[in-house]
mmCIF file with all atom_site columns, C-alpha atoms in Angstrom:
data_model
loop_
_atom_site.group_PDB
_atom_site.id
_atom_site.type_symbol
_atom_site.label_atom_id
_atom_site.label_alt_id
_atom_site.label_comp_id
_atom_site.label_asym_id
_atom_site.label_entity_id
_atom_site.label_seq_id
_atom_site.pdbx_PDB_ins_code
_atom_site.Cartn_x
_atom_site.Cartn_y
_atom_site.Cartn_z
_atom_site.occupancy
_atom_site.B_iso_or_equiv
_atom_site.pdbx_formal_charge
_atom_site.auth_seq_id
_atom_site.auth_comp_id
_atom_site.auth_asym_id
_atom_site.auth_atom_id
_atom_site.pdbx_PDB_model_num
ATOM 1   C CA . MET A 1 1   ? -3.394 -3.308  4.260  1.00 74.00 ? 1   MET A CA 1
ATOM 2   C CA . THR A 1 2   ? 0.280  -3.418  5.275  1.00 89.00 ? 2   THR A CA 1
ATOM 3   C CA . THR A 1 3   ? 1.732  -6.031  7.601  1.00 91.00 ? 3   THR A CA 1
ATOM 4   C CA . PHE A 1 4   ? 2.019  -3.371  10.300 1.00 96.00 ? 4   PHE A CA 1
ATOM 5   C CA . ASP A 1 5   ? -1.625 -2.318  9.870  1.00 95.00 ? 5   ASP A CA 1
ATOM 6   C CA . LYS A 1 6   ? -2.867 -5.903  10.089 1.00 93.00 ? 6   LYS A CA 1
ATOM 7   C CA . ASN A 1 7   ? -0.724 -6.688  13.113 1.00 94.00 ? 7   ASN A CA 1
ATOM 8   C CA . ILE A 1 8   ? -1.457 -3.495  15.004 1.00 96.00 ? 8   ILE A CA 1
ATOM 9   C CA . GLU A 1 9   ? -5.186 -4.144  14.654 1.00 94.00 ? 9   GLU A CA 1
ATOM 10  C CA . ARG A 1 10  ? -4.616 -7.547  16.233 1.00 93.00 ? 10  ARG A CA 1
ATOM 11  C CA . VAL A 1 11  ? -2.651 -5.996  19.118 1.00 94.00 ? 11  VAL A CA 1
ATOM 12  C CA . LEU A 1 12  ? -5.278 -3.313  19.670 1.00 95.00 ? 12  LEU A CA 1
ATOM 13  C CA . LYS A 1 13  ? -7.986 -5.978  19.788 1.00 92.00 ? 13  LYS A CA 1
ATOM 14  C CA . HIS A 1 14  ? -6.172 -7.410  22.820 1.00 91.00 ? 14  HIS A CA 1
ATOM 15  C CA . GLU A 1 15  ? -5.128 -4.167  24.444 1.00 91.00 ? 15  GLU A CA 1
ATOM 16  C CA . GLY A 1 16  ? -8.387 -2.226  24.511 1.00 83.00 ? 16  GLY A CA 1
ATOM 17  C CA . GLY A 1 17  ? -8.708 1.304   25.885 1.00 90.00 ? 17  GLY A CA 1
ATOM 18  C CA . TYR A 1 18  ? -7.673 3.078   29.050 1.00 94.00 ? 18  TYR A CA 1
ATOM 19  C CA . SER A 1 19  ? -6.708 0.977   32.069 1.00 90.00 ? 19  SER A CA 1
ATOM 20  C CA . ASN A 1 20  ? -4.953 1.594   35.354 1.00 91.00 ? 20  ASN A CA 1
ATOM 21  C CA . HIS A 1 21  ? -5.037 -1.797  37.068 1.00 86.00 ? 21  HIS A CA 1
ATOM 22  C CA . PRO A 1 22  ? -3.319 -1.680  40.463 1.00 85.00 ? 22  PRO A CA 1
ATOM 23  C CA . ARG A 1 23  ? -1.399 -4.920  39.770 1.00 86.00 ? 23  ARG A CA 1
ATOM 24  C CA . ASP A 1 24  ? -0.155 -3.884  36.335 1.00 85.00 ? 24  ASP A CA 1
ATOM 25  C CA . PRO A 1 25  ? 3.516  -2.904  36.737 1.00 83.00 ? 25  PRO A CA 1
ATOM 26  C CA . GLY A 1 26  ? 3.203  -0.742  33.613 1.00 83.00 ? 26  GLY A CA 1
ATOM 27  C CA . GLY A 1 27  ? 0.777  1.565   35.391 1.00 88.00 ? 27  GLY A CA 1
ATOM 28  C CA . ALA A 1 28  ? -1.788 3.547   33.435 1.00 92.00 ? 28  ALA A CA 1
ATOM 29  C CA . THR A 1 29  ? -2.138 2.484   29.799 1.00 92.00 ? 29  THR A CA 1
ATOM 30  C CA . ASN A 1 30  ? -4.322 3.389   26.871 1.00 96.00 ? 30  ASN A CA 1
ATOM 31  C CA . PHE A 1 31  ? -4.518 1.071   23.877 1.00 96.00 ? 31  PHE A CA 1
ATOM 32  C CA . GLY A 1 32  ? -1.578 -0.730  25.529 1.00 93.00 ? 32  GLY A CA 1
ATOM 33  C CA . ILE A 1 33  ? 0.674  2.346   25.518 1.00 95.00 ? 33  ILE A CA 1
ATOM 34  C CA . THR A 1 34  ? 2.052  3.164   28.964 1.00 93.00 ? 34  THR A CA 1
ATOM 35  C CA . GLN A 1 35  ? 2.544  6.661   30.268 1.00 94.00 ? 35  GLN A CA 1
ATOM 36  C CA . ARG A 1 36  ? 6.300  6.051   30.331 1.00 93.00 ? 36  ARG A CA 1
ATOM 37  C CA . THR A 1 37  ? 6.328  5.013   26.653 1.00 94.00 ? 37  THR A CA 1
ATOM 38  C CA . LEU A 1 38  ? 4.175  7.970   25.646 1.00 95.00 ? 38  LEU A CA 1
ATOM 39  C CA . THR A 1 39  ? 6.424  10.411  27.501 1.00 96.00 ? 39  THR A CA 1
ATOM 40  C CA . SER A 1 40  ? 9.533  8.952   25.862 1.00 95.00 ? 40  SER A CA 1
ATOM 41  C CA . ILE A 1 41  ? 8.035  9.180   22.375 1.00 96.00 ? 41  ILE A CA 1
ATOM 42  C CA . ARG A 1 42  ? 6.856  12.760  22.994 1.00 95.00 ? 42  ARG A CA 1
ATOM 43  C CA . GLU A 1 43  ? 10.338 13.818  24.126 1.00 95.00 ? 43  GLU A CA 1
ATOM 44  C CA . LYS A 1 44  ? 12.012 12.321  21.048 1.00 95.00 ? 44  LYS A CA 1
ATOM 45  C CA . ASN A 1 45  ? 9.303  13.397  18.572 1.00 94.00 ? 45  ASN A CA 1
ATOM 46  C CA . PRO A 1 46  ? 7.756  16.685  19.762 1.00 92.00 ? 46  PRO A CA 1
ATOM 47  C CA . ARG A 1 47  ? 6.342  17.472  16.298 1.00 93.00 ? 47  ARG A CA 1
ATOM 48  C CA . LEU A 1 48  ? 3.905  14.555  16.512 1.00 92.00 ? 48  LEU A CA 1
ATOM 49  C CA . GLY A 1 49  ? 1.643  16.555  18.828 1.00 92.00 ? 49  GLY A CA 1
ATOM 50  C CA . LEU A 1 50  ? 0.939  13.644  21.150 1.00 94.00 ? 50  LEU A CA 1
ATOM 51  C CA . PRO A 1 51  ? -0.954 14.375  24.371 1.00 95.00 ? 51  PRO A CA 1
ATOM 52  C CA . ALA A 1 52  ? 0.923  14.612  27.682 1.00 94.00 ? 52  ALA A CA 1
ATOM 53  C CA . ASN A 1 53  ? -1.419 12.203  29.453 1.00 95.00 ? 53  ASN A CA 1
ATOM 54  C CA . VAL A 1 54  ? -1.912 8.653   28.191 1.00 96.00 ? 54  VAL A CA 1
ATOM 55  C CA . ARG A 1 55  ? -5.620 8.904   29.073 1.00 96.00 ? 55  ARG A CA 1
ATOM 56  C CA . ASN A 1 56  ? -6.045 11.398  26.195 1.00 97.00 ? 56  ASN A CA 1
ATOM 57  C CA . LEU A 1 57  ? -4.319 9.242   23.562 1.00 97.00 ? 57  LEU A CA 1
ATOM 58  C CA . THR A 1 58  ? -6.426 8.484   20.487 1.00 96.00 ? 58  THR A CA 1
ATOM 59  C CA . ARG A 1 59  ? -6.394 5.164   18.666 1.00 96.00 ? 59  ARG A CA 1
ATOM 60  C CA . ASP A 1 60  ? -4.567 6.680   15.683 1.00 96.00 ? 60  ASP A CA 1
ATOM 61  C CA . GLN A 1 61  ? -1.984 8.282   17.982 1.00 97.00 ? 61  GLN A CA 1
ATOM 62  C CA . ALA A 1 62  ? -1.517 4.905   19.672 1.00 97.00 ? 62  ALA A CA 1
ATOM 63  C CA . LYS A 1 63  ? -0.809 3.330   16.259 1.00 97.00 ? 63  LYS A CA 1
ATOM 64  C CA . THR A 1 64  ? 1.858  5.970   15.651 1.00 97.00 ? 64  THR A CA 1
ATOM 65  C CA . CYS A 1 65  ? 3.391  5.158   19.040 1.00 96.00 ? 65  CYS A CA 1
ATOM 66  C CA . TYR A 1 66  ? 3.395  1.443   18.239 1.00 96.00 ? 66  TYR A CA 1
ATOM 67  C CA . ARG A 1 67  ? 5.156  2.003   14.936 1.00 96.00 ? 67  ARG A CA 1
ATOM 68  C CA . ILE A 1 68  ? 7.843  4.191   16.528 1.00 96.00 ? 68  ILE A CA 1
ATOM 69  C CA . ALA A 1 69  ? 8.422  2.351   19.805 1.00 95.00 ? 69  ALA A CA 1
ATOM 70  C CA . TYR A 1 70  ? 7.673  -1.262  18.882 1.00 95.00 ? 70  TYR A CA 1
ATOM 71  C CA . TRP A 1 71  ? 7.409  -2.083  15.168 1.00 96.00 ? 71  TRP A CA 1
ATOM 72  C CA . ASN A 1 72  ? 10.438 -0.183  13.912 1.00 95.00 ? 72  ASN A CA 1
ATOM 73  C CA . PRO A 1 73  ? 12.812 -1.444  16.662 1.00 93.00 ? 73  PRO A CA 1
ATOM 74  C CA . ILE A 1 74  ? 11.931 -5.085  15.941 1.00 94.00 ? 74  ILE A CA 1
ATOM 75  C CA . ARG A 1 75  ? 12.360 -4.435  12.202 1.00 94.00 ? 75  ARG A CA 1
ATOM 76  C CA . GLY A 1 76  ? 8.872  -5.801  11.666 1.00 95.00 ? 76  GLY A CA 1
ATOM 77  C CA . ASP A 1 77  ? 8.799  -5.140  7.926  1.00 95.00 ? 77  ASP A CA 1
ATOM 78  C CA . GLN A 1 78  ? 11.849 -7.398  7.519  1.00 96.00 ? 78  GLN A CA 1
ATOM 79  C CA . LEU A 1 79  ? 10.525 -10.348 9.540  1.00 95.00 ? 79  LEU A CA 1
ATOM 80  C CA . PRO A 1 80  ? 8.618  -13.396 8.308  1.00 92.00 ? 80  PRO A CA 1
ATOM 81  C CA . ARG A 1 81  ? 4.893  -12.533 8.310  1.00 87.00 ? 81  ARG A CA 1
ATOM 82  C CA . ALA A 1 82  ? 3.883  -15.404 10.582 1.00 85.00 ? 82  ALA A CA 1
ATOM 83  C CA . PHE A 1 83  ? 6.441  -14.334 13.144 1.00 93.00 ? 83  PHE A CA 1
ATOM 84  C CA . ALA A 1 84  ? 6.274  -10.530 12.954 1.00 94.00 ? 84  ALA A CA 1
ATOM 85  C CA . PHE A 1 85  ? 3.011  -10.385 14.874 1.00 94.00 ? 85  PHE A CA 1
ATOM 86  C CA . GLN A 1 86  ? 4.235  -12.765 17.577 1.00 94.00 ? 86  GLN A CA 1
ATOM 87  C CA . LEU A 1 87  ? 7.318  -10.662 18.223 1.00 95.00 ? 87  LEU A CA 1
ATOM 88  C CA . LEU A 1 88  ? 5.332  -7.411  18.187 1.00 95.00 ? 88  LEU A CA 1
ATOM 89  C CA . ASP A 1 89  ? 2.697  -8.728  20.569 1.00 95.00 ? 89  ASP A CA 1
ATOM 90  C CA . ALA A 1 90  ? 5.275  -9.999  23.047 1.00 95.00 ? 90  ALA A CA 1
ATOM 91  C CA . TYR A 1 91  ? 7.362  -6.817  22.739 1.00 92.00 ? 91  TYR A CA 1
ATOM 92  C CA . VAL A 1 92  ? 4.319  -4.833  23.872 1.00 90.00 ? 92  VAL A CA 1
ATOM 93  C CA . ASN A 1 93  ? 4.049  -6.842  27.099 1.00 88.00 ? 93  ASN A CA 1
ATOM 94  C CA . THR A 1 94  ? 7.617  -7.723  28.046 1.00 90.00 ? 94  THR A CA 1
ATOM 95  C CA . SER A 1 95  ? 11.009 -6.047  28.114 1.00 87.00 ? 95  SER A CA 1
ATOM 96  C CA . PRO A 1 96  ? 12.459 -5.666  24.613 1.00 88.00 ? 96  PRO A CA 1
ATOM 97  C CA . GLN A 1 97  ? 15.720 -7.497  25.277 1.00 91.00 ? 97  GLN A CA 1
ATOM 98  C CA . THR A 1 98  ? 13.916 -10.462 26.838 1.00 94.00 ? 98  THR A CA 1
ATOM 99  C CA . VAL A 1 99  ? 11.622 -10.812 23.841 1.00 95.00 ? 99  VAL A CA 1
ATOM 100 C CA . ILE A 1 100 ? 14.448 -10.500 21.343 1.00 96.00 ? 100 ILE A CA 1
ATOM 101 C CA . ARG A 1 101 ? 16.392 -13.174 23.246 1.00 96.00 ? 101 ARG A CA 1
ATOM 102 C CA . TRP A 1 102 ? 13.396 -15.522 22.952 1.00 97.00 ? 102 TRP A CA 1
ATOM 103 C CA . ALA A 1 103 ? 13.364 -14.868 19.207 1.00 97.00 ? 103 ALA A CA 1
ATOM 104 C CA . GLN A 1 104 ? 17.094 -15.509 18.937 1.00 97.00 ? 104 GLN A CA 1
ATOM 105 C CA . ARG A 1 105 ? 16.839 -18.774 20.865 1.00 97.00 ? 105 ARG A CA 1
ATOM 106 C CA . ALA A 1 106 ? 13.909 -19.851 18.669 1.00 97.00 ? 106 ALA A CA 1
ATOM 107 C CA . ALA A 1 107 ? 16.041 -19.133 15.584 1.00 97.00 ? 107 ALA A CA 1
ATOM 108 C CA . GLY A 1 108 ? 19.099 -20.904 17.019 1.00 97.00 ? 108 GLY A CA 1
ATOM 109 C CA . VAL A 1 109 ? 21.467 -17.936 17.260 1.00 97.00 ? 109 VAL A CA 1
ATOM 110 C CA . ALA A 1 110 ? 23.349 -16.332 20.152 1.00 96.00 ? 110 ALA A CA 1
ATOM 111 C CA . ASP A 1 111 ? 20.930 -14.453 22.373 1.00 94.00 ? 111 ASP A CA 1
ATOM 112 C CA . ASP A 1 112 ? 22.453 -11.014 22.767 1.00 95.00 ? 112 ASP A CA 1
ATOM 113 C CA . GLY A 1 113 ? 19.143 -9.101  22.757 1.00 94.00 ? 113 GLY A CA 1
ATOM 114 C CA . ILE A 1 114 ? 19.885 -7.233  19.509 1.00 93.00 ? 114 ILE A CA 1
ATOM 115 C CA . ILE A 1 115 ? 18.187 -7.751  16.151 1.00 94.00 ? 115 ILE A CA 1
ATOM 116 C CA . GLY A 1 116 ? 21.214 -7.426  13.928 1.00 95.00 ? 116 GLY A CA 1
ATOM 117 C CA . PRO A 1 117 ? 21.962 -8.963  10.530 1.00 96.00 ? 117 PRO A CA 1
ATOM 118 C CA . VAL A 1 118 ? 22.748 -12.442 11.927 1.00 97.00 ? 118 VAL A CA 1
ATOM 119 C CA . THR A 1 119 ? 19.501 -12.601 13.901 1.00 97.00 ? 119 THR A CA 1
ATOM 120 C CA . LEU A 1 120 ? 17.470 -11.186 11.049 1.00 97.00 ? 120 LEU A CA 1
ATOM 121 C CA . ALA A 1 121 ? 18.891 -13.742 8.603  1.00 97.00 ? 121 ALA A CA 1
ATOM 122 C CA . ALA A 1 122 ? 18.274 -16.607 11.036 1.00 98.00 ? 122 ALA A CA 1
ATOM 123 C CA . LEU A 1 123 ? 14.685 -15.500 11.655 1.00 97.00 ? 123 LEU A CA 1
ATOM 124 C CA . ASN A 1 124 ? 14.025 -15.353 7.923  1.00 97.00 ? 124 ASN A CA 1
ATOM 125 C CA . ASP A 1 125 ? 15.690 -18.721 7.268  1.00 97.00 ? 125 ASP A CA 1
ATOM 126 C CA . ALA A 1 126 ? 13.906 -20.571 10.077 1.00 97.00 ? 126 ALA A CA 1
ATOM 127 C CA . ASP A 1 127 ? 10.827 -22.705 9.534  1.00 94.00 ? 127 ASP A CA 1
ATOM 128 C CA . PRO A 1 128 ? 8.010  -20.276 10.447 1.00 91.00 ? 128 PRO A CA 1
ATOM 129 C CA . THR A 1 129 ? 6.007  -22.864 12.380 1.00 92.00 ? 129 THR A CA 1
ATOM 130 C CA . ASP A 1 130 ? 8.992  -23.967 14.453 1.00 94.00 ? 130 ASP A CA 1
ATOM 131 C CA . LEU A 1 131 ? 9.935  -20.341 15.048 1.00 95.00 ? 131 LEU A CA 1
ATOM 132 C CA . VAL A 1 132 ? 6.485  -19.387 16.337 1.00 95.00 ? 132 VAL A CA 1
ATOM 133 C CA . LEU A 1 133 ? 6.121  -22.490 18.506 1.00 94.00 ? 133 LEU A CA 1
ATOM 134 C CA . ASN A 1 134 ? 9.557  -22.193 20.108 1.00 96.00 ? 134 ASN A CA 1
ATOM 135 C CA . PHE A 1 135 ? 9.076  -18.468 20.673 1.00 96.00 ? 135 PHE A CA 1
ATOM 136 C CA . MET A 1 136 ? 5.650  -18.959 22.250 1.00 95.00 ? 136 MET A CA 1
ATOM 137 C CA . ALA A 1 137 ? 7.020  -21.718 24.484 1.00 95.00 ? 137 ALA A CA 1
ATOM 138 C CA . SER A 1 138 ? 9.639  -19.304 25.857 1.00 95.00 ? 138 SER A CA 1
ATOM 139 C CA . ARG A 1 139 ? 6.987  -16.640 26.327 1.00 94.00 ? 139 ARG A CA 1
ATOM 140 C CA . MET A 1 140 ? 4.716  -19.002 28.243 1.00 94.00 ? 140 MET A CA 1
ATOM 141 C CA . GLU A 1 141 ? 7.510  -20.301 30.456 1.00 94.00 ? 141 GLU A CA 1
ATOM 142 C CA . TYR A 1 142 ? 8.539  -16.777 31.375 1.00 95.00 ? 142 TYR A CA 1
ATOM 143 C CA . VAL A 1 143 ? 5.116  -15.298 32.011 1.00 92.00 ? 143 VAL A CA 1
ATOM 144 C CA . THR A 1 144 ? 3.773  -18.170 34.094 1.00 93.00 ? 144 THR A CA 1
ATOM 145 C CA . GLY A 1 145 ? 6.534  -17.393 36.595 1.00 93.00 ? 145 GLY A CA 1
ATOM 146 C CA . LEU A 1 146 ? 5.531  -13.753 37.057 1.00 92.00 ? 146 LEU A CA 1
ATOM 147 C CA . SER A 1 147 ? 3.932  -12.617 40.306 1.00 92.00 ? 147 SER A CA 1
ATOM 148 C CA . THR A 1 148 ? 1.039  -11.145 38.286 1.00 91.00 ? 148 THR A CA 1
ATOM 149 C CA . TRP A 1 149 ? 0.113  -14.492 36.706 1.00 93.00 ? 149 TRP A CA 1
ATOM 150 C CA . ASP A 1 150 ? -2.789 -14.997 39.118 1.00 92.00 ? 150 ASP A CA 1
ATOM 151 C CA . ALA A 1 151 ? -4.287 -11.627 38.151 1.00 92.00 ? 151 ALA A CA 1
ATOM 152 C CA . PHE A 1 152 ? -3.726 -11.699 34.384 1.00 91.00 ? 152 PHE A CA 1
ATOM 153 C CA . GLY A 1 153 ? -2.864 -15.291 33.429 1.00 90.00 ? 153 GLY A CA 1
ATOM 154 C CA . LYS A 1 154 ? -6.286 -16.373 32.218 1.00 93.00 ? 154 LYS A CA 1
ATOM 155 C CA . GLY A 1 155 ? -6.475 -13.411 29.833 1.00 90.00 ? 155 GLY A CA 1
ATOM 156 C CA . TRP A 1 156 ? -2.910 -13.960 28.653 1.00 90.00 ? 156 TRP A CA 1
ATOM 157 C CA . ALA A 1 157 ? -3.656 -17.622 27.895 1.00 93.00 ? 157 ALA A CA 1
ATOM 158 C CA . ARG A 1 158 ? -6.689 -16.632 25.787 1.00 92.00 ? 158 ARG A CA 1
ATOM 159 C CA . ARG A 1 159 ? -4.547 -14.068 23.990 1.00 90.00 ? 159 ARG A CA 1
ATOM 160 C CA . TRP A 1 160 ? -1.870 -16.646 23.177 1.00 91.00 ? 160 TRP A CA 1
ATOM 161 C CA . ALA A 1 161 ? -4.450 -19.121 21.861 1.00 91.00 ? 161 ALA A CA 1
ATOM 162 C CA . GLU A 1 162 ? -5.656 -16.467 19.436 1.00 90.00 ? 162 GLU A CA 1
ATOM 163 C CA . ASN A 1 163 ? -2.056 -15.553 18.578 1.00 89.00 ? 163 ASN A CA 1
ATOM 164 C CA . LEU A 1 164 ? -1.370 -19.155 17.585 1.00 89.00 ? 164 LEU A CA 1
ATOM 165 C CA . ARG A 1 165 ? -4.435 -19.092 15.341 1.00 88.00 ? 165 ARG A CA 1
ATOM 166 C CA . TYR A 1 166 ? -3.096 -15.936 13.695 1.00 84.00 ? 166 TYR A CA 1
ATOM 167 C CA . ALA A 1 167 ? 0.164  -17.751 12.989 1.00 83.00 ? 167 ALA A CA 1
ATOM 168 C CA . THR A 1 168 ? -1.702 -20.368 10.956 1.00 82.00 ? 168 THR A CA 1
ATOM 169 C CA . GLU A 1 169 ? -3.421 -17.619 8.942  1.00 82.00 ? 169 GLU A CA 1
ATOM 170 C CA . ASP A 1 170 ? -0.099 -15.920 8.159  1.00 73.00 ? 170 ASP A CA 1
ATOM 171 C CA . ASN A 1 171 ? 1.744  -18.982 6.830  1.00 55.00 ? 171 ASN A CA 1
#
């Protein structure tokens, strides 16, 4: 099982199937993939044969979407194992530049929102435990300030507890 396969199974365990919660700013999702993300991937990759409506997305199609829209942009195969999942999981739920800035701050480099060679080297050189803990602290600080905390906070907190357990398995 590849690092991506292991990590995407973890994400899918949290994300579940179709949802269209009225307080979710992402709107309708299936397996955590929003309609907006699906539409973007379909436009850039018409040969994939993805459905037009997120409701009709299969689990395997969702995995393809995750690889294209989330895993590849964060350069997941080049990240420390214990940290790759944390970055992927946060990237799914928060704006990409915000998440990358948290990673950069955790690694002690300038936070420009781009995973370039300096950031990648710093992430790989950092102590994995410190990296995960500092990253998760930034994630928690940010999310507890969102207006949707009262609706989703309890579930997010359970998710993060499990994410921290995963980090100990990956070290």
